[in-house]
PDB file of C-alpha atoms in Angstrom:
ATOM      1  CA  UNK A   1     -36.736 -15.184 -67.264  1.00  0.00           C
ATOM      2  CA  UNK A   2     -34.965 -17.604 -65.004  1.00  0.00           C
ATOM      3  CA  UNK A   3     -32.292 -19.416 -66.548  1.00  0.00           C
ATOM      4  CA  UNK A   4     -29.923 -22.150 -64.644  1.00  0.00           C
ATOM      5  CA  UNK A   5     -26.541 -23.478 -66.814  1.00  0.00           C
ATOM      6  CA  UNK A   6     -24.223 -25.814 -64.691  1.00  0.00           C
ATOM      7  CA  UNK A   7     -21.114 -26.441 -65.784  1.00  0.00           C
ATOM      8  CA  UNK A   8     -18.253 -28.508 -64.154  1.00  0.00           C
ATOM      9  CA  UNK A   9     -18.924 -32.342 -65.817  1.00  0.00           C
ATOM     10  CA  UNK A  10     -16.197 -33.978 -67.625  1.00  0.00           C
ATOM     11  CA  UNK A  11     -14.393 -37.912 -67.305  1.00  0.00           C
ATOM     12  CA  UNK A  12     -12.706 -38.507 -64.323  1.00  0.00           C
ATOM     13  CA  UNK A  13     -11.321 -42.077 -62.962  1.00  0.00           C
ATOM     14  CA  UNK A  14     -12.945 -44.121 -60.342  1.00  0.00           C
ATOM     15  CA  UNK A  15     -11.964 -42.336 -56.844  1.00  0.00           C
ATOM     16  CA  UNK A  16     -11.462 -38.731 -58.104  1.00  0.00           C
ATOM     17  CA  UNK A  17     -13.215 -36.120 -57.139  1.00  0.00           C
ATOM     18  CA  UNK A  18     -15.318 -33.292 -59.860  1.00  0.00           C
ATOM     19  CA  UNK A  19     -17.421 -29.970 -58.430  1.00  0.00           C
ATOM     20  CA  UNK A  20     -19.628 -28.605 -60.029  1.00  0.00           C
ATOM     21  CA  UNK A  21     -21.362 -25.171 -60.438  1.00  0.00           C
ATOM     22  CA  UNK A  22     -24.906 -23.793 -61.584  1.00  0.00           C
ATOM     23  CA  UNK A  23     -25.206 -20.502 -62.436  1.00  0.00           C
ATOM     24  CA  UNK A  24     -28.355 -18.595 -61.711  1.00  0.00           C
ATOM     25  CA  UNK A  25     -29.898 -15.456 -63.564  1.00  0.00           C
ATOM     26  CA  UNK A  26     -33.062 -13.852 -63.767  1.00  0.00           C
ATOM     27  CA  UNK A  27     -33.999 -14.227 -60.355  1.00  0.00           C
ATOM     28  CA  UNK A  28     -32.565 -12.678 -56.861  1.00  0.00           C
ATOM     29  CA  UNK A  29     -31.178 -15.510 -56.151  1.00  0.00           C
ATOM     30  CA  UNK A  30     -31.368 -14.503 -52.275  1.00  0.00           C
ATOM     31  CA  UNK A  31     -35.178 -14.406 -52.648  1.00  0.00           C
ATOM     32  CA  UNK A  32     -35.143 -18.431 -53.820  1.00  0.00           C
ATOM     33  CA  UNK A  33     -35.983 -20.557 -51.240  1.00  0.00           C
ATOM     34  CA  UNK A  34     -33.675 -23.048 -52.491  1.00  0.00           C
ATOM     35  CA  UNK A  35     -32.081 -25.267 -54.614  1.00  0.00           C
ATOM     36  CA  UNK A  36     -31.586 -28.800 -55.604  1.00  0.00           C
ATOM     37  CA  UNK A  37     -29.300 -31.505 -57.469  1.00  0.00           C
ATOM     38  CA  UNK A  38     -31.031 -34.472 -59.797  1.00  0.00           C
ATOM     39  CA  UNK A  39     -28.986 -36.677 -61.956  1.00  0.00           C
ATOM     40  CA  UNK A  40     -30.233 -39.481 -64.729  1.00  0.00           C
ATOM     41  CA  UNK A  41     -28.036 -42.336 -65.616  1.00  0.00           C
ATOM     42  CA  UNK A  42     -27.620 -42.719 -69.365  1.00  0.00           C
ATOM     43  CA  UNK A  43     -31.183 -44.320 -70.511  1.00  0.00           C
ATOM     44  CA  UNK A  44     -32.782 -44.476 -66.724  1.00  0.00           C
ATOM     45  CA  UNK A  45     -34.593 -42.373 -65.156  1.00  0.00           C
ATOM     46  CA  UNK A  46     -34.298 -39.157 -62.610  1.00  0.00           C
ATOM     47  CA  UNK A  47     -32.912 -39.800 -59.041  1.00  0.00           C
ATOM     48  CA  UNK A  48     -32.901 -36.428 -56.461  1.00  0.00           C
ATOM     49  CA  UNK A  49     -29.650 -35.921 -55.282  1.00  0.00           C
ATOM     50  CA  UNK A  50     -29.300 -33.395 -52.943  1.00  0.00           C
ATOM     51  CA  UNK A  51     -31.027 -29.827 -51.645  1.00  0.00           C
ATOM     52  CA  UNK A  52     -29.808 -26.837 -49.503  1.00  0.00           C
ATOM     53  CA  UNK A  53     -31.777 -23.795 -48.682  1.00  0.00           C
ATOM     54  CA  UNK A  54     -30.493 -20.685 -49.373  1.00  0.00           C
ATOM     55  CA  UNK A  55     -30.641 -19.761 -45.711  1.00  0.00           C
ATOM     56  CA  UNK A  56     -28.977 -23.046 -45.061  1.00  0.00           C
ATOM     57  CA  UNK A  57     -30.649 -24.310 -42.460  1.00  0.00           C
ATOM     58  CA  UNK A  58     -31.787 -27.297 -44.463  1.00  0.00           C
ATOM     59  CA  UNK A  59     -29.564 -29.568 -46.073  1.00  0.00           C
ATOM     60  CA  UNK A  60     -30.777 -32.778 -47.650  1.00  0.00           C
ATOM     61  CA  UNK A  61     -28.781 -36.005 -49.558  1.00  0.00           C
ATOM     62  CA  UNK A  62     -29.959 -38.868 -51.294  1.00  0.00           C
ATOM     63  CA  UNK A  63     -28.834 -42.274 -49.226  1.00  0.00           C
ATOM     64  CA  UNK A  64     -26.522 -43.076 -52.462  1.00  0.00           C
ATOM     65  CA  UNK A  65     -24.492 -39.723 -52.232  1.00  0.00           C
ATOM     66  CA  UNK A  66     -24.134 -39.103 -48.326  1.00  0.00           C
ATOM     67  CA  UNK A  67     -20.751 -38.398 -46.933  1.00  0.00           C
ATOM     68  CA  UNK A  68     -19.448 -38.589 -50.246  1.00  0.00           C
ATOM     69  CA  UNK A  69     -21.125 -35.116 -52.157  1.00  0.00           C
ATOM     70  CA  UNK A  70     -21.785 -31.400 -50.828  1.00  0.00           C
ATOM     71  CA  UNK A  71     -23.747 -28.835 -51.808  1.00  0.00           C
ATOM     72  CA  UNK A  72     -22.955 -25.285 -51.124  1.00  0.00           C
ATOM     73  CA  UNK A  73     -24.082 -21.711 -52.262  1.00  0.00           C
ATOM     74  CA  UNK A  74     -22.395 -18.515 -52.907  1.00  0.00           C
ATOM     75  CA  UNK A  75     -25.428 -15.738 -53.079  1.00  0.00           C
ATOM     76  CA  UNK A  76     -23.257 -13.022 -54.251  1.00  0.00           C
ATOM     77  CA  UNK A  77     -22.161 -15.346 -56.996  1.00  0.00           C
ATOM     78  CA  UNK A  78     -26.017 -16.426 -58.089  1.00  0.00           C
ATOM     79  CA  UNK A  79     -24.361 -19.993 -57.963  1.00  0.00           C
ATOM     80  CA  UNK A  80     -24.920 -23.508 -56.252  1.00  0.00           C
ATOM     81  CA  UNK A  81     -21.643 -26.359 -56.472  1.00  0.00           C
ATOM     82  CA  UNK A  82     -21.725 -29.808 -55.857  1.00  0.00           C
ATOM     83  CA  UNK A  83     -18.761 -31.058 -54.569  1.00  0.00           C
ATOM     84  CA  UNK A  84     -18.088 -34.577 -55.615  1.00  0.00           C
ATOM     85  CA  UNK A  85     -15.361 -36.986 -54.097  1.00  0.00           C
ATOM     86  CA  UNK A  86     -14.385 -40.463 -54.316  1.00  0.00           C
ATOM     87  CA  UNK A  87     -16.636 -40.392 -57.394  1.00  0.00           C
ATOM     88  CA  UNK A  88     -17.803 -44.349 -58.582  1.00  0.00           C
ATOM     89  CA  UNK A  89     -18.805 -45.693 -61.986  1.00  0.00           C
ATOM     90  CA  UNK A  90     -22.714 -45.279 -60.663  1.00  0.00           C
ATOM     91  CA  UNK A  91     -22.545 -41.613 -60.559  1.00  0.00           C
ATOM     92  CA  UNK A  92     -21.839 -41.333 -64.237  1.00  0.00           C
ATOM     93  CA  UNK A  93     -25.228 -39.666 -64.847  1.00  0.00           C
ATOM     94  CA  UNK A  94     -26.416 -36.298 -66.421  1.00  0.00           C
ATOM     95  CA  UNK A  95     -26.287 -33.719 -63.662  1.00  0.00           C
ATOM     96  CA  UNK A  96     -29.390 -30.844 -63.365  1.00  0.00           C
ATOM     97  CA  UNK A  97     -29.701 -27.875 -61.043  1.00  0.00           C
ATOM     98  CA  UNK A  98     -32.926 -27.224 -60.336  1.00  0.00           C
ATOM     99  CA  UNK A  99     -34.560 -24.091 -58.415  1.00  0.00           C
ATOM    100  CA  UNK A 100     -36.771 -24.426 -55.662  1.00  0.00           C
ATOM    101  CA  UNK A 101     -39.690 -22.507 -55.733  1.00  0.00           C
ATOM    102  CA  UNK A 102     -40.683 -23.494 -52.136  1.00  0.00           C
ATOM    103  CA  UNK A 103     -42.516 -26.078 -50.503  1.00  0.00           C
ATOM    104  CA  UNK A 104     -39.552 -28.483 -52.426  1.00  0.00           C
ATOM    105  CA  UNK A 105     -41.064 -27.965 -55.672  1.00  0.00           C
ATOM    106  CA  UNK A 106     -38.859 -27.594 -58.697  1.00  0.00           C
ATOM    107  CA  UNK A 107     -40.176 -25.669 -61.062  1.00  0.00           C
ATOM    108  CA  UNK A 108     -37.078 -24.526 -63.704  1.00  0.00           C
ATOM    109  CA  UNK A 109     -33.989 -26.664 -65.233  1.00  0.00           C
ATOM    110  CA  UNK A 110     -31.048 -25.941 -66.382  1.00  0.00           C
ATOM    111  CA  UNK A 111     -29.789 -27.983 -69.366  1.00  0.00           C
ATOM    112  CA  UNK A 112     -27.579 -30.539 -67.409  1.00  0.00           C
ATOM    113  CA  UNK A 113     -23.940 -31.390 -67.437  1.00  0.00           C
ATOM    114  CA  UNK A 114     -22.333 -34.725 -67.951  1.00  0.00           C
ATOM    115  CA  UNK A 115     -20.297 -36.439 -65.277  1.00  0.00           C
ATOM    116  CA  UNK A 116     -18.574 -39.786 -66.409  1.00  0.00           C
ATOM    117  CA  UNK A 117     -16.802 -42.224 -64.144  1.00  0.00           C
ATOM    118  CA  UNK A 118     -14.474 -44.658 -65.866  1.00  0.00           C
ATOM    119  CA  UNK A 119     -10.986 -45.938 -66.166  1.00  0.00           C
TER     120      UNK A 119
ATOM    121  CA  UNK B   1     -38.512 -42.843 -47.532  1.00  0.00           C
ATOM    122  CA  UNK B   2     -42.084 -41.890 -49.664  1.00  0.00           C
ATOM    123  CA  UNK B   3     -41.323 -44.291 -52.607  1.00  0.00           C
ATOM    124  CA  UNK B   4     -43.495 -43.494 -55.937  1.00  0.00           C
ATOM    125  CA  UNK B   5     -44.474 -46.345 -58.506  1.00  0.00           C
ATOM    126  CA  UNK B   6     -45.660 -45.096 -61.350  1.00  0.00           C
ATOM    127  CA  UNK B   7     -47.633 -47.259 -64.412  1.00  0.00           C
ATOM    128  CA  UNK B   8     -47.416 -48.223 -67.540  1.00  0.00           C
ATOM    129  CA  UNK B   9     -43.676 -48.154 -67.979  1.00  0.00           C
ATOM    130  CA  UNK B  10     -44.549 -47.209 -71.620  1.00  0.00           C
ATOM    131  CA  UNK B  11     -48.202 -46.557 -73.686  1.00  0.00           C
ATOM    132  CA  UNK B  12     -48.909 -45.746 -77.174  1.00  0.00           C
ATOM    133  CA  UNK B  13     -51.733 -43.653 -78.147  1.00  0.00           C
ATOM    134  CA  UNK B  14     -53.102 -42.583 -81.030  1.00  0.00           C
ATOM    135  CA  UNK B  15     -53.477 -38.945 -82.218  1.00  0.00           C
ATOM    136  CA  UNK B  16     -56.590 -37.360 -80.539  1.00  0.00           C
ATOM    137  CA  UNK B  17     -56.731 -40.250 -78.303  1.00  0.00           C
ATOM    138  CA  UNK B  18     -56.417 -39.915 -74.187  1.00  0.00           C
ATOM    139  CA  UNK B  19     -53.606 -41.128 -72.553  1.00  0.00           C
ATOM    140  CA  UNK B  20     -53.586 -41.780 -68.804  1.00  0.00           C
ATOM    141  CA  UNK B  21     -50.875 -42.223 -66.448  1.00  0.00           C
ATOM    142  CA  UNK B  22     -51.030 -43.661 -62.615  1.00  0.00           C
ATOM    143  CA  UNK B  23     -48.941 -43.169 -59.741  1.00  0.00           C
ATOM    144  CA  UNK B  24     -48.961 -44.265 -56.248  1.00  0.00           C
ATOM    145  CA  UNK B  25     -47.216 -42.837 -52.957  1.00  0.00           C
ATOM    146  CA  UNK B  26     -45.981 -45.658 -50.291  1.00  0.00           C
ATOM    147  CA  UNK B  27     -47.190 -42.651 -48.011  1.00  0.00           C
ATOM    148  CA  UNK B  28     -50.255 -40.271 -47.700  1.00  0.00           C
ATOM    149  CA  UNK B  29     -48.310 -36.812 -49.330  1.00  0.00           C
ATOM    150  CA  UNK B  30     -51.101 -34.870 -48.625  1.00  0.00           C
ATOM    151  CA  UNK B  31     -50.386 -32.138 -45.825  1.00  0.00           C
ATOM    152  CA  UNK B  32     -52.757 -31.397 -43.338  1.00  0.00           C
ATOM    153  CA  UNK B  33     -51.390 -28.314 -42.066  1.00  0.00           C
ATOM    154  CA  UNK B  34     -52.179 -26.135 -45.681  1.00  0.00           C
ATOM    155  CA  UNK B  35     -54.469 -29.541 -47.160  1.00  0.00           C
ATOM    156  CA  UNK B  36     -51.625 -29.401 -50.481  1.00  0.00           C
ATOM    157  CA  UNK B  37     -51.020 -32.579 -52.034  1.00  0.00           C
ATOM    158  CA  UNK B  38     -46.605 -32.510 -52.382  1.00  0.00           C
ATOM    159  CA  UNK B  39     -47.072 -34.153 -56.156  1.00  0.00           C
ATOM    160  CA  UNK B  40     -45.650 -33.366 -59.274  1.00  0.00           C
ATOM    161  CA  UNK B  41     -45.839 -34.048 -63.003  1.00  0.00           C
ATOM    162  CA  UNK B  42     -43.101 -33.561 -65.201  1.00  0.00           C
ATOM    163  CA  UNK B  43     -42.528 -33.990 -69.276  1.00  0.00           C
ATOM    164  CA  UNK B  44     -38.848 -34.915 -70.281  1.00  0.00           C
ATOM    165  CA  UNK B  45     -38.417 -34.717 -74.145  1.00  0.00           C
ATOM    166  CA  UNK B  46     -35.211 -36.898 -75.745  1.00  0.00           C
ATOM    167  CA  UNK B  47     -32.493 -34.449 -74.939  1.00  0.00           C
ATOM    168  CA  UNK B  48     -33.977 -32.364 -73.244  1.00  0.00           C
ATOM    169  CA  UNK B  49     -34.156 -31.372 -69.280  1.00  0.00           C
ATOM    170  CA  UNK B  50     -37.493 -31.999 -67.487  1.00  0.00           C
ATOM    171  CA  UNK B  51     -40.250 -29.404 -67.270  1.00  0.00           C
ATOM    172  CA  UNK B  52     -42.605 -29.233 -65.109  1.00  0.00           C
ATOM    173  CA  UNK B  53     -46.138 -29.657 -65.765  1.00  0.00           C
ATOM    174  CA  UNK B  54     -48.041 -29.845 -62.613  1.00  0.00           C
ATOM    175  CA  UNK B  55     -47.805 -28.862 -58.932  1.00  0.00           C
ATOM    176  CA  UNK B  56     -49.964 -29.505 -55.855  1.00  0.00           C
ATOM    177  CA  UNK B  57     -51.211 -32.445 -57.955  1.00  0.00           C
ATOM    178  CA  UNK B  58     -53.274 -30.599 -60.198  1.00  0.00           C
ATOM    179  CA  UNK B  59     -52.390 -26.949 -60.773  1.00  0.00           C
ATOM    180  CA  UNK B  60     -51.369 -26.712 -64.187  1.00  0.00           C
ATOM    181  CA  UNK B  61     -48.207 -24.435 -64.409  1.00  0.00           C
ATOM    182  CA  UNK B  62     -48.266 -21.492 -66.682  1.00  0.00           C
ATOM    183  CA  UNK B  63     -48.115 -21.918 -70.223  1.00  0.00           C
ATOM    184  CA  UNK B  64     -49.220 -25.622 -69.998  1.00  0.00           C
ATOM    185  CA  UNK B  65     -51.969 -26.594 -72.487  1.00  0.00           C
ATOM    186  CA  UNK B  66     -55.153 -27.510 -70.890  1.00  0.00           C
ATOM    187  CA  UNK B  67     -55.015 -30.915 -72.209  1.00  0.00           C
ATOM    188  CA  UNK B  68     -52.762 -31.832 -69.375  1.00  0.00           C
ATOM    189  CA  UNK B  69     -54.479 -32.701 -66.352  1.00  0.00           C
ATOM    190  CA  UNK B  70     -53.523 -33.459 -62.758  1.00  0.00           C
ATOM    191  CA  UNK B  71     -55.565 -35.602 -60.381  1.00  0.00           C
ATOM    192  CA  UNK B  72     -55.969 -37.293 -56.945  1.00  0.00           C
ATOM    193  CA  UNK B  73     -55.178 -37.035 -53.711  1.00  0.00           C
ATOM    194  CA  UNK B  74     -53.411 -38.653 -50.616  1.00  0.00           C
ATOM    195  CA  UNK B  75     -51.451 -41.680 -52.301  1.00  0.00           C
ATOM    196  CA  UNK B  76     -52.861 -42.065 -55.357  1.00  0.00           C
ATOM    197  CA  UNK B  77     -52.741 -39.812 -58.335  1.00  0.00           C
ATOM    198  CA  UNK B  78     -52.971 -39.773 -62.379  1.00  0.00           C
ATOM    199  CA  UNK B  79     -52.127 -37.526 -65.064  1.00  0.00           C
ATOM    200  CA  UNK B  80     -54.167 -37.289 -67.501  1.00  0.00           C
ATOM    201  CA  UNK B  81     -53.764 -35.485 -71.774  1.00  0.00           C
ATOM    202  CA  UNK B  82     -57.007 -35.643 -73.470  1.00  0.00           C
ATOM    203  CA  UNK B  83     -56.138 -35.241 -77.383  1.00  0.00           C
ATOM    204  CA  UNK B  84     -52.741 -36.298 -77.529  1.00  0.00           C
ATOM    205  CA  UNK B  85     -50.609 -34.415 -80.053  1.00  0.00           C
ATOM    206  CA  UNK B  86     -47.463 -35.419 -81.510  1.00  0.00           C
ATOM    207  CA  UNK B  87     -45.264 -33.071 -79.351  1.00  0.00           C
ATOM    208  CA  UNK B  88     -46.594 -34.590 -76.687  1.00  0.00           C
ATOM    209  CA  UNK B  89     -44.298 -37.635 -77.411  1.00  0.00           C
ATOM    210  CA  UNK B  90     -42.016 -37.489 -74.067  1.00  0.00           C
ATOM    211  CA  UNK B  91     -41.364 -39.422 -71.043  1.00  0.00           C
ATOM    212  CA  UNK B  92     -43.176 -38.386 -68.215  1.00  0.00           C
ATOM    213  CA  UNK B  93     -42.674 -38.693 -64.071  1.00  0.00           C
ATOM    214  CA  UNK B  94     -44.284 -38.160 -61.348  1.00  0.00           C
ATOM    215  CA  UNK B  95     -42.723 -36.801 -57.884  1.00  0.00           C
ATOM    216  CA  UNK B  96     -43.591 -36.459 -54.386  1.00  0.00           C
ATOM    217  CA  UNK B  97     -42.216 -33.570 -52.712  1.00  0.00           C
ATOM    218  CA  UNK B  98     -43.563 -33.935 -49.450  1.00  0.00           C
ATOM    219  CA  UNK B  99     -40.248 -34.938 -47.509  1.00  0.00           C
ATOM    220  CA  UNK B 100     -36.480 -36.033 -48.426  1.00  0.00           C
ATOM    221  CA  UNK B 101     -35.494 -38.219 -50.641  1.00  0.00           C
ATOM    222  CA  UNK B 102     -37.646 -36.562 -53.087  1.00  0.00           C
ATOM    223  CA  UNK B 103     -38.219 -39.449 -55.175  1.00  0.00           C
ATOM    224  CA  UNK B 104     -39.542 -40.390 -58.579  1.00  0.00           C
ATOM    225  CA  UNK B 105     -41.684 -42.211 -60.765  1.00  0.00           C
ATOM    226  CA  UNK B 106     -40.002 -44.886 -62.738  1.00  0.00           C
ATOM    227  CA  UNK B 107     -41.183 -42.765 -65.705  1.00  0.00           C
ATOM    228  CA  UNK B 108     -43.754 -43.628 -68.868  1.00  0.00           C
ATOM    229  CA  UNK B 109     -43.078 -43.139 -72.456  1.00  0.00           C
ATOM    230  CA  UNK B 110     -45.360 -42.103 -73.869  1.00  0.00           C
ATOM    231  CA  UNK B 111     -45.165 -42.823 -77.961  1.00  0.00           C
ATOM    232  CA  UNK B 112     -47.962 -42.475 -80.921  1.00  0.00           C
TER     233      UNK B 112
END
């Protein structure tokens, strides 16, 4: 069974920067195609935030994120990060990895970890 | 950017009852070169992360009850649960996955 758990979320002040990590079992991860970053605001809804194949050659952002959050994989590690800097009160949000099972479809969740932005 | 609107925001149905819900793509996300509509359906219970319900705009994923229905094609598409049961009390988007951003559906609650 495939199972993704990020961890990494926590309260950080306006301008700081958080990373953080999704670990991936049950799957080679190698053999994903890739893998992507959604977040949801407290009460709203679910905005994509970023993809990255595993190969690499494709790396996506959302608009709201660009030049401020990277995503990376280690494949020996099963894991995809999500660097975040200069972190804003809007990216308080609920953070899920999500695999790709190809053709940009995400088809399995992890559980979500909880990034707050306040001073 | 494909931008998604999705309707009702909300819709209460009774037990038994069918509930549909609509969704529109600014942008055709049906691709010619393997004729796949890029569309998803997903159900989001309170607390819970969102699971996937349908792909390719209709294929029901595995362990789905047949209730759940996928339709349309191009820009327009609806989901569709005949018989509504009370676990099916969730908050449901749509997606187009055709290109990046890989936007959503506002979302619909759906309540009894």
């Amino acid at each position: 069974e495939v199972q993704l758990v990020e961890f990494g979320g926590g309260l950080v002040q306006p301008g700081e920067s958080l990373r953080l990590s999704c670990a991936v079992s049950g799957i080679t991860f190698r053999n994903t195609y890739g893998m992507h970053w959604v977040r949801q605001a407290p009460g709203k809804g679910l905005e994509w935030v970023a993809f990255k194949t595993i190969s690499g050659d494709k790396i996506y952002y959302a608009d709201s994120v660009r030049g401020r959050f990277t995503i990376s994989t280690d494949n020996a590690r099963n894991s995809v990060f999500l660097q975040m800097n200069s972190l804003r009160a809007e990216d308080t949000a609920v953070y899920y990895c999500a695999r790709d099972r190809g053709g940009s479809l995400m088809d399995v969740w992890g559980k979500g970890t909880t990034v707050t932005v306040s001073s | 950017d494909i931008v998604v609107t999705q309707s009702p925001n909300s819709l209460a149905v009774s037990l038994g009852e069918r509930a549909t819900i609509n969704c529109w793509s600014s942008q055709s996300v049906l691709y010619s070169g393997d004729k796949k509509n890029y569309f998803a359906w997903f159900q989001q219970k309170p607390g819970q992360p969102p699971k996937l319900l349908i792909s390719w705009a209709s294929t029901r994923e595995s362990g789905v009850p047949d209730r759940f229905s996928g339709s349309g094609s191009g820009t327009d598409f609806t989901l569709t649960i005949n018989s509504l049961q009370a676990e099916d009390v969730a908050v449901y988007y749509c997606q187009q996955y055709y290109s990046a951003p890989y936007i959503f559906g506002q979302g619909t609650k759906v309540e009894i």
